[in-house]
């Protein structure tokens, strides 16, 4: 205890300077120091200490709160300056959303004015500016802002919300922008139009009816009909606003409309015959125009059929052309020679005949066109000239002949076919030149090979020479006969040298071939353990056997057959294995191609989540697909990456967004964990967990790491919440027990202490119970309700006792009241104080009531149920009837206190009123008995 006094923290010192020095050592990053700074900022008596603590905390929320609750003018002014600076400065730590929320929710009108006048960037947010102006709601500032700061767009929105014409006129006089002035004028005109709506409707209706009346003088039948329809529509639209007019005026308009409409109909019928005659001539000219248009359409369709769709025209195409020709023929037949120029009809008839002749000959032309198209298609299907065989060349020459013959039959050769044929013909001609060049190249290669082989023989490299001669033999055999003749002599000489060398090789090969054959037989009979090793051994044996060449003996061919049979037998397991591997590789290739095509077919408008699931599934299938050869895999891989690239970029951006969202959730949970107040942390954390579920994957690289960090923070938070909840529960249990003791103590005090004091103590206990809502037991709540009932019972008993005392004081006061003046001096002071306040006024100020004292005495007896004398029976009936009538008509019930007040208002009792006084005393005494009876029913 002594040490705690000696070494108490410096921030608790009574000296403000010491506390200021302590603040400099505190860190808001530490929870304990932060709590101390909060305490000093809001509860310290020193202005300097408060401001220093707030500066140290450096929190906008705390400065804002202080600006609202501070009592010290210096602190309040400093807080308001800090808040204003944070809102107005561009580089403040507050986000735009935080500034926006403060302005809309907490800022004072003065602050809003400063922001609107100083923050130019704010003027771009029209919605926010309009909300702030509505919040300020001052016409003088609205005018100032409109004229000084508002942009053209804002001015337009402000004008649209103003309904005060005088205010708009002020803006109009001071505004400089002609466009804005025009908008103000439009708004004023609109508002004035609403005021002038009846006059406008009446004026416009009169104008419409006048225009309708003028139609009776028009001689153009179509104009009269169309104008009548339009004006009728205009009138009906105006009639919808007749509710703005007087009924007589509206009825007058309706009568005029009916009369004028009937007159227009009669005038139209008089104009109709002449118009119909003119219309007939116009129709004839129109039909001639339609026939000419039908001619153009028919010519276009027929020309298209012959020039563009000659070979592939369908029945529908032919029908279309025929239909257009028939349509032309029908259009021409509908024209009367008396209405148009006869020469024009003859000319059109010749065109019809020409088109019909073409359509009759189309079938033969189409057959020729189909044959020509088949020739062209066949030429397209031939192999490339570079790979064409001799048969292909013969077929090409035949196609050229048929092409020339068929073209001579056609009236017109489509340009596209002609271009395509020229292109094919050019490719074949170019190949002829290329083949000649290739033959020359092959001839040079053979000459070079002959020279190389002869040099090898001269240098004693016989085996190499024999190997190269085999290739030379193949190349020489591939040469055409004309080319072989130029090299035949050199080739035969070299061949003879090679054959002599092979004779020597036979001598060497005879003893080695049986040994290799034995190895081949052993390999064929052995069970393969490693297929690839067996294939390599077979390849090696084949190379060794081929290097020995032929022995020239009769049995050499037999040895070769046996060797081949044994190697073939040895290779059977390898072939089966490789065939199966080829099949698997082909399946894997098909599967990978299908995956690539699937990626290429993915819709670009699908959501990122759907695209991500599709890509992940495709990637998984790609990884699990079988092996293919390296060359094929490299080609497929490039296609795969190319198909994946556009989607991968989109998914990568999506993953980055999801990563940022999840990182933000992690930071929010971290803030909850580090917060000193955990009142709603659990609920908030669960909301963050639900939000985490709604965020999609952040990618394979980051997802697991982010989830691990999020889970660890949540686990730590809920562990902390559990510990804090347990501590609170222990504290609440102690508090609830103490509360129960206080309730028992209050119950014991109820009979002796004032009701007001008991109610105040009960209110405190109930407030404490509400602080532990959900933790207070049912019994304690029942006790609180019981105490409340007991307090009410005590109050009622005290009120009954006071009522009895007032009635008792009334009877005593009547004994002392003799003179109308100075009643308070005639009545004992303690008695006068016990009287009802209204009765006191009645003693002091006598007013003549509407009923006399006898009537009031009987009324009091009726009200209290006291028997009246026989002499007052008739009056009692009248009183009862009056009371019943008042209750039925007005719902009023007579109170005894009101009757007593009226009785006292007649002044002191006179000598002739002594019987009434006695009856009054009996009634008051009966009232006291009722009070005593009511008190007994209360159970006290």
PDB file of N, CA and C in Angstrom, residues 746 749-766 787-788 790-796 798-799 802:
ATOM      1  N   UNK A 746     -34.844  -2.536   0.424  1.00  0.00           N
ATOM      2  CA  UNK A 746     -35.872  -1.575   0.036  1.00  0.00           C
ATOM      3  C   UNK A 746     -37.256  -2.033   0.502  1.00  0.00           C
ATOM      4  N   UNK A 749     -37.960  -0.963   3.957  1.00  0.00           N
ATOM      5  CA  UNK A 749     -38.108   0.476   4.185  1.00  0.00           C
ATOM      6  C   UNK A 749     -39.431   1.041   3.670  1.00  0.00           C
ATOM      7  N   UNK A 750     -40.164   0.283   2.865  1.00  0.00           N
ATOM      8  CA  UNK A 750     -41.349   0.825   2.211  1.00  0.00           C
ATOM      9  C   UNK A 750     -42.351   1.452   3.178  1.00  0.00           C
ATOM     10  N   UNK A 751     -42.683   0.824   4.293  1.00  0.00           N
ATOM     11  CA  UNK A 751     -43.732   1.408   5.146  1.00  0.00           C
ATOM     12  C   UNK A 751     -43.328   2.722   5.804  1.00  0.00           C
ATOM     13  N   UNK A 752     -42.023   2.990   5.917  1.00  0.00           N
ATOM     14  CA  UNK A 752     -41.582   4.131   6.725  1.00  0.00           C
ATOM     15  C   UNK A 752     -41.100   5.320   5.912  1.00  0.00           C
ATOM     16  N   UNK A 753     -40.554   5.091   4.690  1.00  0.00           N
ATOM     17  CA  UNK A 753     -39.977   6.205   3.944  1.00  0.00           C
ATOM     18  C   UNK A 753     -40.954   6.731   2.900  1.00  0.00           C
ATOM     19  N   UNK A 754     -40.751   7.965   2.431  1.00  0.00           N
ATOM     20  CA  UNK A 754     -41.653   8.575   1.443  1.00  0.00           C
ATOM     21  C   UNK A 754     -41.706   7.752   0.154  1.00  0.00           C
ATOM     22  N   UNK A 755     -42.876   7.849  -0.498  1.00  0.00           N
ATOM     23  CA  UNK A 755     -43.067   7.091  -1.737  1.00  0.00           C
ATOM     24  C   UNK A 755     -42.097   7.545  -2.824  1.00  0.00           C
ATOM     25  N   UNK A 756     -41.869   8.845  -2.917  1.00  0.00           N
ATOM     26  CA  UNK A 756     -40.971   9.358  -3.951  1.00  0.00           C
ATOM     27  C   UNK A 756     -39.567   8.797  -3.805  1.00  0.00           C
ATOM     28  N   UNK A 757     -39.118   8.709  -2.557  1.00  0.00           N
ATOM     29  CA  UNK A 757     -37.782   8.161  -2.318  1.00  0.00           C
ATOM     30  C   UNK A 757     -37.750   6.677  -2.663  1.00  0.00           C
ATOM     31  N   UNK A 758     -38.828   5.964  -2.308  1.00  0.00           N
ATOM     32  CA  UNK A 758     -38.891   4.538  -2.662  1.00  0.00           C
ATOM     33  C   UNK A 758     -38.895   4.344  -4.170  1.00  0.00           C
ATOM     34  N   UNK A 759     -39.618   5.203  -4.891  1.00  0.00           N
ATOM     35  CA  UNK A 759     -39.659   5.096  -6.350  1.00  0.00           C
ATOM     36  C   UNK A 759     -38.295   5.369  -6.959  1.00  0.00           C
ATOM     37  N   UNK A 760     -37.572   6.356  -6.403  1.00  0.00           N
ATOM     38  CA  UNK A 760     -36.243   6.668  -6.929  1.00  0.00           C
ATOM     39  C   UNK A 760     -35.298   5.490  -6.722  1.00  0.00           C
ATOM     40  N   UNK A 761     -35.348   4.874  -5.528  1.00  0.00           N
ATOM     41  CA  UNK A 761     -34.486   3.722  -5.271  1.00  0.00           C
ATOM     42  C   UNK A 761     -34.867   2.542  -6.171  1.00  0.00           C
ATOM     43  N   UNK A 762     -36.180   2.342  -6.371  1.00  0.00           N
ATOM     44  CA  UNK A 762     -36.615   1.255  -7.248  1.00  0.00           C
ATOM     45  C   UNK A 762     -36.128   1.489  -8.687  1.00  0.00           C
ATOM     46  N   UNK A 763     -36.188   2.737  -9.150  1.00  0.00           N
ATOM     47  CA  UNK A 763     -35.732   3.046 -10.509  1.00  0.00           C
ATOM     48  C   UNK A 763     -34.252   2.729 -10.668  1.00  0.00           C
ATOM     49  N   UNK A 764     -33.456   3.045  -9.635  1.00  0.00           N
ATOM     50  CA  UNK A 764     -32.028   2.724  -9.697  1.00  0.00           C
ATOM     51  C   UNK A 764     -31.814   1.209  -9.771  1.00  0.00           C
ATOM     52  N   UNK A 765     -32.573   0.456  -8.957  1.00  0.00           N
ATOM     53  CA  UNK A 765     -32.421  -1.001  -8.962  1.00  0.00           C
ATOM     54  C   UNK A 765     -32.847  -1.591 -10.313  1.00  0.00           C
ATOM     55  N   UNK A 766     -33.921  -1.052 -10.883  1.00  0.00           N
ATOM     56  CA  UNK A 766     -34.363  -1.561 -12.182  1.00  0.00           C
ATOM     57  C   UNK A 766     -33.342  -1.232 -13.273  1.00  0.00           C
ATOM     58  N   UNK A 787     -42.127  -5.200  -5.438  1.00  0.00           N
ATOM     59  CA  UNK A 787     -41.809  -3.938  -4.763  1.00  0.00           C
ATOM     60  C   UNK A 787     -42.556  -2.783  -5.440  1.00  0.00           C
ATOM     61  N   UNK A 788     -42.597  -2.824  -6.784  1.00  0.00           N
ATOM     62  CA  UNK A 788     -43.322  -1.776  -7.503  1.00  0.00           C
ATOM     63  C   UNK A 788     -44.796  -1.770  -7.120  1.00  0.00           C
ATOM     64  N   UNK A 790     -46.066  -2.866  -4.287  1.00  0.00           N
ATOM     65  CA  UNK A 790     -46.182  -2.414  -2.902  1.00  0.00           C
ATOM     66  C   UNK A 790     -46.064  -0.897  -2.808  1.00  0.00           C
ATOM     67  N   UNK A 791     -45.176  -0.315  -3.599  1.00  0.00           N
ATOM     68  CA  UNK A 791     -45.048   1.149  -3.608  1.00  0.00           C
ATOM     69  C   UNK A 791     -46.349   1.782  -4.080  1.00  0.00           C
ATOM     70  N   UNK A 792     -46.958   1.177  -5.089  1.00  0.00           N
ATOM     71  CA  UNK A 792     -48.232   1.702  -5.584  1.00  0.00           C
ATOM     72  C   UNK A 792     -49.314   1.598  -4.520  1.00  0.00           C
ATOM     73  N   UNK A 793     -49.299   0.502  -3.792  1.00  0.00           N
ATOM     74  CA  UNK A 793     -50.293   0.335  -2.719  1.00  0.00           C
ATOM     75  C   UNK A 793     -50.082   1.380  -1.624  1.00  0.00           C
ATOM     76  N   UNK A 794     -48.819   1.635  -1.297  1.00  0.00           N
ATOM     77  CA  UNK A 794     -48.515   2.655  -0.279  1.00  0.00           C
ATOM     78  C   UNK A 794     -48.993   4.021  -0.748  1.00  0.00           C
ATOM     79  N   UNK A 795     -48.734   4.319  -2.043  1.00  0.00           N
ATOM     80  CA  UNK A 795     -49.187   5.596  -2.573  1.00  0.00           C
ATOM     81  C   UNK A 795     -50.714   5.730  -2.471  1.00  0.00           C
ATOM     82  N   UNK A 796     -51.426   4.671  -2.858  1.00  0.00           N
ATOM     83  CA  UNK A 796     -52.886   4.728  -2.804  1.00  0.00           C
ATOM     84  C   UNK A 796     -53.392   4.913  -1.373  1.00  0.00           C
ATOM     85  N   UNK A 798     -51.758   6.336   1.074  1.00  0.00           N
ATOM     86  CA  UNK A 798     -51.474   7.706   1.493  1.00  0.00           C
ATOM     87  C   UNK A 798     -52.455   8.690   0.861  1.00  0.00           C
ATOM     88  N   UNK A 799     -52.834   8.428  -0.395  1.00  0.00           N
ATOM     89  CA  UNK A 799     -53.801   9.307  -1.045  1.00  0.00           C
ATOM     90  C   UNK A 799     -55.155   9.217  -0.339  1.00  0.00           C
ATOM     91  N   UNK A 802     -54.881  11.090   2.877  1.00  0.00           N
ATOM     92  CA  UNK A 802     -54.926  12.531   2.615  1.00  0.00           C
ATOM     93  C   UNK A 802     -56.335  12.989   2.276  1.00  0.00           C
TER      94      UNK A 802
END
